[in-house]
PDB file of C-alpha atoms and ligand atoms in Angstrom:
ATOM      1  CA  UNK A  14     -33.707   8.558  -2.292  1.00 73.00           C
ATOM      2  CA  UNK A  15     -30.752   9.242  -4.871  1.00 85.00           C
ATOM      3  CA  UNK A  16     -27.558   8.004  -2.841  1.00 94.00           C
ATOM      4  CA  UNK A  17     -24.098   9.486  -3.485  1.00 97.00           C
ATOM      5  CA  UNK A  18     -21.990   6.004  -3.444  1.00 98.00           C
ATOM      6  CA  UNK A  19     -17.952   6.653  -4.404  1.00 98.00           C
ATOM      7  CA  UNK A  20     -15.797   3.939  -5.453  1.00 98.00           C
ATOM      8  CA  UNK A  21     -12.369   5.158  -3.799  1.00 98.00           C
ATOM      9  CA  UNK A  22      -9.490   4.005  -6.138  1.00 98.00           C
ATOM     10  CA  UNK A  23      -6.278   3.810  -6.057  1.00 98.00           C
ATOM     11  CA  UNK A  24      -3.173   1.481  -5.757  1.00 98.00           C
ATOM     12  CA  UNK A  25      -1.857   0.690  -2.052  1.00 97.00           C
ATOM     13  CA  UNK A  26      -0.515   3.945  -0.176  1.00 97.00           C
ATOM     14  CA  UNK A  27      -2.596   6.438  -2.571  1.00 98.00           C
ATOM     15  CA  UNK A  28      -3.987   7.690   0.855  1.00 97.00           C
ATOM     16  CA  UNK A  29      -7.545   6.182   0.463  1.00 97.00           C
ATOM     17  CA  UNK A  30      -8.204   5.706   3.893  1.00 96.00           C
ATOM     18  CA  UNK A  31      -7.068   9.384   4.844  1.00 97.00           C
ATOM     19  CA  UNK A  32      -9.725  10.535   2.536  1.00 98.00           C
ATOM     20  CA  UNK A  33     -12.373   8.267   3.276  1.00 98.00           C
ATOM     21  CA  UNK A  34     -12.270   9.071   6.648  1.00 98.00           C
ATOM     22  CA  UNK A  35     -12.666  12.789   5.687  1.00 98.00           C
ATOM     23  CA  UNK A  36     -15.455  12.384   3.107  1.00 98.00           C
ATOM     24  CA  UNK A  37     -17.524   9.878   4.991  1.00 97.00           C
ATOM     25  CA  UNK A  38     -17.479  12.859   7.381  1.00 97.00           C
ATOM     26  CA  UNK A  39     -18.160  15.571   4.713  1.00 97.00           C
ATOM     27  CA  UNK A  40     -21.086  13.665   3.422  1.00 97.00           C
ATOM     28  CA  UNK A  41     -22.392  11.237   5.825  1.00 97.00           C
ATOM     29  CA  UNK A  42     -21.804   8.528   4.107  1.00 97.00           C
ATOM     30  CA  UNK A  43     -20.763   4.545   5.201  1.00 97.00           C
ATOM     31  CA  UNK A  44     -17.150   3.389   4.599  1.00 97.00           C
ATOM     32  CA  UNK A  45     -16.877   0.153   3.763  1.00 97.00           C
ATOM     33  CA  UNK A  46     -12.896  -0.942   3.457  1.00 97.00           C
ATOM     34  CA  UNK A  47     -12.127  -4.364   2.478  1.00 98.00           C
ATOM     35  CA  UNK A  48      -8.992  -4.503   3.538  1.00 97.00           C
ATOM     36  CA  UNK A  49     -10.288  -2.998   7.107  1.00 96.00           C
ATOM     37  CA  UNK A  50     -13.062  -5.714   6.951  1.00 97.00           C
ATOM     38  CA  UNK A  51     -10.547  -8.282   6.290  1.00 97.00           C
ATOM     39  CA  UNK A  52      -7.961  -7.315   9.272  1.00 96.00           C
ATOM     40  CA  UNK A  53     -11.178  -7.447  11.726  1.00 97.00           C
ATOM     41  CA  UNK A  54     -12.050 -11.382  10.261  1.00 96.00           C
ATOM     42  CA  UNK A  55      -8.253 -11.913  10.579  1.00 96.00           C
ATOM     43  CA  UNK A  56      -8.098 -10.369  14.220  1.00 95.00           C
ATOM     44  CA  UNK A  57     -11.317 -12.094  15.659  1.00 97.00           C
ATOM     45  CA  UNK A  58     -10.022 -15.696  13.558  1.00 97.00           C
ATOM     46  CA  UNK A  59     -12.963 -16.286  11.685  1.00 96.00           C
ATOM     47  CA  UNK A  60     -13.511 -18.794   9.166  1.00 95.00           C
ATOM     48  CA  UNK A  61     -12.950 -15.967   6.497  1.00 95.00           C
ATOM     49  CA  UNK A  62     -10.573 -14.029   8.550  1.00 96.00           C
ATOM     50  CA  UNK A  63      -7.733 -17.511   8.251  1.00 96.00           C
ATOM     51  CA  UNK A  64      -8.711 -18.334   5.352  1.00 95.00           C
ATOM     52  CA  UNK A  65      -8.256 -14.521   3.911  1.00 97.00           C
ATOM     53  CA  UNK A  66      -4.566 -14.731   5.946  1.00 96.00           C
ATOM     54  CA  UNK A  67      -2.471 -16.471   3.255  1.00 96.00           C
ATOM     55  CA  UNK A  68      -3.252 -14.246   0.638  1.00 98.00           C
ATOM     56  CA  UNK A  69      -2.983 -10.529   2.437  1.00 97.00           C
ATOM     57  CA  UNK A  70       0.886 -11.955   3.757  1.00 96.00           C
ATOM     58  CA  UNK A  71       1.762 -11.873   0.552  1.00 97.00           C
ATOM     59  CA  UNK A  72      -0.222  -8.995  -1.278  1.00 97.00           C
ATOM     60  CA  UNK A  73      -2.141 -11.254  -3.586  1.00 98.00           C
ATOM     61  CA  UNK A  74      -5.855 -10.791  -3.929  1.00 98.00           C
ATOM     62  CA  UNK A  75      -8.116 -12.595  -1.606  1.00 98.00           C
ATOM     63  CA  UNK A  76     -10.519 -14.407  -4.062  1.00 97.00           C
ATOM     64  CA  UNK A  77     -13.610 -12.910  -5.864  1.00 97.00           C
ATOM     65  CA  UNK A  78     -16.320 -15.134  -4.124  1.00 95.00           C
ATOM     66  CA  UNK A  79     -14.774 -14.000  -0.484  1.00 95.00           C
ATOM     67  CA  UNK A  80     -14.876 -10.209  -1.179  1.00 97.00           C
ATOM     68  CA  UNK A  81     -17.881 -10.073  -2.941  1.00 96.00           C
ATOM     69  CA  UNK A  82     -19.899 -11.951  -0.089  1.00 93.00           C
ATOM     70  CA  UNK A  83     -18.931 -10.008   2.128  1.00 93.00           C
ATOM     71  CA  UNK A  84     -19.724  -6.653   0.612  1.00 95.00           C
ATOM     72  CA  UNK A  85     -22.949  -7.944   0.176  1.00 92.00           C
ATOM     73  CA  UNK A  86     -23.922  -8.525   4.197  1.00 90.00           C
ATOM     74  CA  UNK A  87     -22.427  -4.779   4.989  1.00 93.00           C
ATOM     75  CA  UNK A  88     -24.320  -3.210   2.006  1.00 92.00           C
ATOM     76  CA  UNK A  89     -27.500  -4.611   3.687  1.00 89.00           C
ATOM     77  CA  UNK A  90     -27.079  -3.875   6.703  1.00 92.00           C
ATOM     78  CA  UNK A  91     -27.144  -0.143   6.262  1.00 91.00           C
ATOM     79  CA  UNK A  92     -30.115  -0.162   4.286  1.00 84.00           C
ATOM     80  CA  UNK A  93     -30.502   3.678   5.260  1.00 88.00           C
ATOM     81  CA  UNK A  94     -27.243   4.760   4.221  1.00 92.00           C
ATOM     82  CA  UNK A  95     -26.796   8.090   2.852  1.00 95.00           C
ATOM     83  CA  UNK A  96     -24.324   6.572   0.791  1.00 97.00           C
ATOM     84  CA  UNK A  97     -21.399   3.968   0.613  1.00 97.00           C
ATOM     85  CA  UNK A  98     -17.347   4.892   0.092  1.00 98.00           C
ATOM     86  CA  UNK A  99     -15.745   1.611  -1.719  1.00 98.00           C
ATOM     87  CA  UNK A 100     -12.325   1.890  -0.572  1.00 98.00           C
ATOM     88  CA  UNK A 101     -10.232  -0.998  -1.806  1.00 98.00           C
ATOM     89  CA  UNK A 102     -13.014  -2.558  -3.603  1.00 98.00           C
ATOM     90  CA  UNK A 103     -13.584  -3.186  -6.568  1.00 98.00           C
ATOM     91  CA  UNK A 104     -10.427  -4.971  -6.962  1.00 98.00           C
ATOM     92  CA  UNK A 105     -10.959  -6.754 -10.215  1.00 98.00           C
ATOM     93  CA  UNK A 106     -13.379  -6.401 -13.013  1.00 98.00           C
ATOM     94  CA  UNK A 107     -15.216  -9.613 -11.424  1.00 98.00           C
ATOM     95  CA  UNK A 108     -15.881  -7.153  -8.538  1.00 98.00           C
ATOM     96  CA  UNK A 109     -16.782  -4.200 -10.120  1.00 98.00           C
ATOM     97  CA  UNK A 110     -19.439  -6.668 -12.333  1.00 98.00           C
ATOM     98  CA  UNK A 111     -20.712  -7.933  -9.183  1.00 98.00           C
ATOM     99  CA  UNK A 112     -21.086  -4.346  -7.211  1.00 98.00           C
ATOM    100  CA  UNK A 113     -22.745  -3.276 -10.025  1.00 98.00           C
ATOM    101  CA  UNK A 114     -25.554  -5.655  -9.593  1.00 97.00           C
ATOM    102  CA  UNK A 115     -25.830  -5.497  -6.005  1.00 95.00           C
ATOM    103  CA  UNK A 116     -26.794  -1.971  -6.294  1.00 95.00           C
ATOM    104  CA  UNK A 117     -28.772  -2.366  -9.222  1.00 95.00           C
ATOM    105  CA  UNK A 118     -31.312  -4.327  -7.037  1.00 91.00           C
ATOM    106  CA  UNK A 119     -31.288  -1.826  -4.576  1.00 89.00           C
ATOM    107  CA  UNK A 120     -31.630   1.232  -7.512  1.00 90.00           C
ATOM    108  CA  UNK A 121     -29.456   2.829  -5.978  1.00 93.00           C
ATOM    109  CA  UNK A 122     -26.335   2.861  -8.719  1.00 96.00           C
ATOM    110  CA  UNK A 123     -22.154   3.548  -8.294  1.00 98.00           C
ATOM    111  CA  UNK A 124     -22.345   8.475  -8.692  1.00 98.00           C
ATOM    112  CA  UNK A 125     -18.474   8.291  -9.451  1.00 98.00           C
ATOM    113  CA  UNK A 126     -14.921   6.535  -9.603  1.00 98.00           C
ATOM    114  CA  UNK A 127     -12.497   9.042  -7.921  1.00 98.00           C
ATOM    115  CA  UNK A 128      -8.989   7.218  -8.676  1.00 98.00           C
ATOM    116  CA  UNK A 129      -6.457   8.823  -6.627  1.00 98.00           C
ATOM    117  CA  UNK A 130      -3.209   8.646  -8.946  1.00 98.00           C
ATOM    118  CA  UNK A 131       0.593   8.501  -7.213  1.00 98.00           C
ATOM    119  CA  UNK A 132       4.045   8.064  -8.100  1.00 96.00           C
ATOM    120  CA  UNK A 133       5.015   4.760  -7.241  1.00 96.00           C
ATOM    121  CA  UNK A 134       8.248   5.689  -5.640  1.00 96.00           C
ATOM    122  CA  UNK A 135       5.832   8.504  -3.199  1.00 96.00           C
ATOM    123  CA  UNK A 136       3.920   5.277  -2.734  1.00 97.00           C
ATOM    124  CA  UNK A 137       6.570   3.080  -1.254  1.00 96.00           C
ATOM    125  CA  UNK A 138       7.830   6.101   1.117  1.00 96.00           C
ATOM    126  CA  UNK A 139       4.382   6.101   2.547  1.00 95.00           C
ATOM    127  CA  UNK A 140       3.925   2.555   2.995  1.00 96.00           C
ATOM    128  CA  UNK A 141       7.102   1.805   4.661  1.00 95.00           C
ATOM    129  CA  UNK A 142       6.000   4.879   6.779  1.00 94.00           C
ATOM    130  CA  UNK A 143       2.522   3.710   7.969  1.00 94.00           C
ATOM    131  CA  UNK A 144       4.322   0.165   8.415  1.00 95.00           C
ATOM    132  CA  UNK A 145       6.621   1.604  10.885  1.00 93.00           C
ATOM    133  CA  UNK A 146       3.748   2.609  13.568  1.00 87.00           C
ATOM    134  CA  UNK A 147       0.382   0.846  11.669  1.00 87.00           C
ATOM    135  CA  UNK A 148       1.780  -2.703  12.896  1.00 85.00           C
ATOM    136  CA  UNK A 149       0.766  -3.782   9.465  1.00 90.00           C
ATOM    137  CA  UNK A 150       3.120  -6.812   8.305  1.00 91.00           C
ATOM    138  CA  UNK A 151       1.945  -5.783   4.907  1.00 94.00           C
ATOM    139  CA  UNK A 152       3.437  -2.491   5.203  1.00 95.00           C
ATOM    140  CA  UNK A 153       6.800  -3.740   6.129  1.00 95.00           C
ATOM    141  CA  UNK A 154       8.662  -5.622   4.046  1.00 94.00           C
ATOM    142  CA  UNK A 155       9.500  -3.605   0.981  1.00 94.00           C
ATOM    143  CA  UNK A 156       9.168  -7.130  -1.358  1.00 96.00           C
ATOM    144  CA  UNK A 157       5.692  -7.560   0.085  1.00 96.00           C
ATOM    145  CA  UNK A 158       4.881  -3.180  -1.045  1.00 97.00           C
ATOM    146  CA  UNK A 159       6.147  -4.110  -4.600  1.00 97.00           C
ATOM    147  CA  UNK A 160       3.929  -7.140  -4.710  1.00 97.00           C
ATOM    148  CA  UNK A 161       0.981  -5.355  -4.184  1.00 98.00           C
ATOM    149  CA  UNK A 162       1.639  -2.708  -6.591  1.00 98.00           C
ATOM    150  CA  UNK A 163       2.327  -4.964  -9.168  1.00 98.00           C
ATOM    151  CA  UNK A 164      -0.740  -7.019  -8.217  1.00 98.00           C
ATOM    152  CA  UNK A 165      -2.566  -2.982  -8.471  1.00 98.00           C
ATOM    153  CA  UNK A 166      -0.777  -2.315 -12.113  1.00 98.00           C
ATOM    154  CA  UNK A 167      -2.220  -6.053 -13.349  1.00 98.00           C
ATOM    155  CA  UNK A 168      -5.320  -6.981 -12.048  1.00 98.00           C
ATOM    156  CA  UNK A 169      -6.975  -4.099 -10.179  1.00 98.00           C
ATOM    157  CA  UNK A 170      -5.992  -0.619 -12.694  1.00 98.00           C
ATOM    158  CA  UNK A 171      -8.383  -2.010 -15.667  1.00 98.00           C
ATOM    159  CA  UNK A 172     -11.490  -1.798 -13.349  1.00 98.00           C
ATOM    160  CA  UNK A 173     -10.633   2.038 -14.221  1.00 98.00           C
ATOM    161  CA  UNK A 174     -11.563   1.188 -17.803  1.00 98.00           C
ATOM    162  CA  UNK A 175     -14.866  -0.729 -16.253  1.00 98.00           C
ATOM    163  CA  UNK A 176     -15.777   2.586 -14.462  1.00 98.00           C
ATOM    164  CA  UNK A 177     -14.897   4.861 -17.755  1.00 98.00           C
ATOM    165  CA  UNK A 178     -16.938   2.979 -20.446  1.00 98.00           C
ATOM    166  CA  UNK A 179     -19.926   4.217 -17.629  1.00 98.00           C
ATOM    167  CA  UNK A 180     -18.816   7.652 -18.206  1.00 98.00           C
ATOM    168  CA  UNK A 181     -17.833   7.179 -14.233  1.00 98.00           C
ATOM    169  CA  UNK A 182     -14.106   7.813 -13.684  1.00 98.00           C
ATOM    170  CA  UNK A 183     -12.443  10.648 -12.650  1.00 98.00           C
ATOM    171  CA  UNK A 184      -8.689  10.853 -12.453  1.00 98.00           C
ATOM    172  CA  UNK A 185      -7.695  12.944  -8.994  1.00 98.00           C
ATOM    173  CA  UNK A 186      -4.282  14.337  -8.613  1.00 98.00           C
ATOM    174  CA  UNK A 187      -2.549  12.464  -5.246  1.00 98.00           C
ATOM    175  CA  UNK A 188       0.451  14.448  -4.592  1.00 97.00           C
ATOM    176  CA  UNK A 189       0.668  17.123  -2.199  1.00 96.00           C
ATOM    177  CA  UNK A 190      -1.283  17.778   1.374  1.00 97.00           C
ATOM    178  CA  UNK A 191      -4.025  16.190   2.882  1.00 97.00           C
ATOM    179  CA  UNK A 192      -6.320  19.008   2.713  1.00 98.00           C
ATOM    180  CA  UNK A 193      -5.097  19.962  -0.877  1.00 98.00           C
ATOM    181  CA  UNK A 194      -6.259  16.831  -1.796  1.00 98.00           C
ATOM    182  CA  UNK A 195      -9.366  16.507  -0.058  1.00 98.00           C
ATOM    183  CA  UNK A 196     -10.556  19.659  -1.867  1.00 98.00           C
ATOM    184  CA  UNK A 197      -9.520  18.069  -5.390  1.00 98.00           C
ATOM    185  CA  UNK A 198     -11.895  15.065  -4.076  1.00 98.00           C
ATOM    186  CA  UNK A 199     -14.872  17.592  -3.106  1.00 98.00           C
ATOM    187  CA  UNK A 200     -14.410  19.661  -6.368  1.00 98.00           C
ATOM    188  CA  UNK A 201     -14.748  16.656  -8.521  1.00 98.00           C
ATOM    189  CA  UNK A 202     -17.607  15.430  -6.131  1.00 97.00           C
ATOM    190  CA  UNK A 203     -19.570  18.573  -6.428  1.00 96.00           C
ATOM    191  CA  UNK A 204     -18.959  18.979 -10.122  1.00 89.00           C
TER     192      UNK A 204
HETATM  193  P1  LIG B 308      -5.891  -2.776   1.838  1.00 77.69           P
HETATM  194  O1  LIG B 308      -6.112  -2.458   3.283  1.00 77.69           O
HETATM  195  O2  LIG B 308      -6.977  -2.261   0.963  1.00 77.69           O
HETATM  196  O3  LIG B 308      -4.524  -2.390   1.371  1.00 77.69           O
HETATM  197  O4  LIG B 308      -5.966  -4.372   1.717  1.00 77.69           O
HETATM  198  C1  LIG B 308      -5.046  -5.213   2.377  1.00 77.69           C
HETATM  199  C2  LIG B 308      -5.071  -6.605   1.759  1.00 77.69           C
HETATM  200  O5  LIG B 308      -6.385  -7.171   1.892  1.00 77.69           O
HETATM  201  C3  LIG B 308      -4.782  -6.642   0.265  1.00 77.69           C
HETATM  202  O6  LIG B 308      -3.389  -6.695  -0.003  1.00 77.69           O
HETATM  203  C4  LIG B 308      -5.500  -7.927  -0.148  1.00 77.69           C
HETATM  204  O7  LIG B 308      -4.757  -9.069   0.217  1.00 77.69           O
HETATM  205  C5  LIG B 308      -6.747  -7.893   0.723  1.00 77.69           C
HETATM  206  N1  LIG B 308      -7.879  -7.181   0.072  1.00 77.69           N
HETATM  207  C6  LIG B 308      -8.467  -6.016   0.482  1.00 77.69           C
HETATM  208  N2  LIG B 308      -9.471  -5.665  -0.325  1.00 77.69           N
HETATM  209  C7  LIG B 308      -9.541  -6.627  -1.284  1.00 77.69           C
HETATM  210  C8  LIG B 308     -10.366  -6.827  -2.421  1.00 77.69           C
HETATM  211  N3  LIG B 308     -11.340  -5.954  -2.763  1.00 77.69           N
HETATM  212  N4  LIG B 308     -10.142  -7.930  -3.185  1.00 77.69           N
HETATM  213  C9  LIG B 308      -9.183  -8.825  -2.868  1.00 77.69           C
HETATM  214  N5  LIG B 308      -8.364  -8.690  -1.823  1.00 77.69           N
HETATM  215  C10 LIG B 308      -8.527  -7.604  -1.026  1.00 77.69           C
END
């Protein structure tokens, strides 16, 4: 069965949830969202979920090994998946290395990058926004929203150039409505 899996990208605030949400719909696909993963360990105060804690406060990276094992269990566990949507993961290189085998022993290979690009100041105004009524400490303090875009701009933008040297990326316009950009998403999808 050829599999239509999307690696969602973008830095914090580029609206990759919004979309996901949409184009899991769209295409029947599985959403698998770190970050959502990681608030559900944190909530039920697992191992991984206090453990993951000390990082997410301060919009650092949880580490490599975490992530990665825990992709692993969800990917498995829809085995008849029409597809996956990677939102917030890859993260690093190191991720992107290790997704890369995962599905190569299921044959069943990354179709596209769709990198949702933003202005950071656009990107701010929407965090701060989401903070005020997600209950997301993350999305609160405005120190805490620059960390993590640095932490984007460093570590997590060259898995752009890890998705390009496959022939894989494809930049996607961020700015504008939430349908507008959906269709931008679908277009480059369908292309
Ligand atoms: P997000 O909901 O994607 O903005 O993620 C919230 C926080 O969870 C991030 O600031 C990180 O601390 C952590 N996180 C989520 N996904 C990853 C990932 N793939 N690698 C490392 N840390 C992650």
């Amino acid at each position: 069965m050829i599999m239509l899996n999307i690696v969602l990208f973008g830095p914090p605030g580029a609206g990759k949830g919004t979309q996901a949400e949409k184009l899991l719909k769209e295409y029947q696909l599985v959403h698998l969202s770190t970050g959502d993963i990681l608030r559900g360990e944190l909530k039920s105060e697992t191992k991984l979920g206090l453990e993951a804690k000390k990082f997410m406060e301060k919009g650092e990276l949880v580490p490599d090994s975490v992530v990665i094992g825990m992709i692993e269990g969800k990917i498995d566990n829809n085995a008849n998946a029409k597809g996956f949507i990677f939102d917030g993961f890859p993260r690093t290189t190191a991720q992107a290395e290790a997704l890369d085998e995962m599905l190569a022993k299921k044959g069943t290979p990354i179709t596209i990058m769709l990198a949702m690009e933003v202005e950071k100041d656009e990107l701010v105004k929407r965090l701060l926004l989401r903070g005020k009524d997600s209950g997301r400490a993350d999305d609160q303090d405005e120190s805490i929203i620059e960390n993590r875009i640095k932490v984007y701009d460093t570590e997590t933008s060259p898995v752009k150039d890890f998705y390009a040297a496959q022939g894989k990326y494809k930049g996607i316009h961020g700015m504008g409505s939430i349908d507008e950009i959906f269709d931008r998403l679908c277009e480059a999808i369908e292309k």
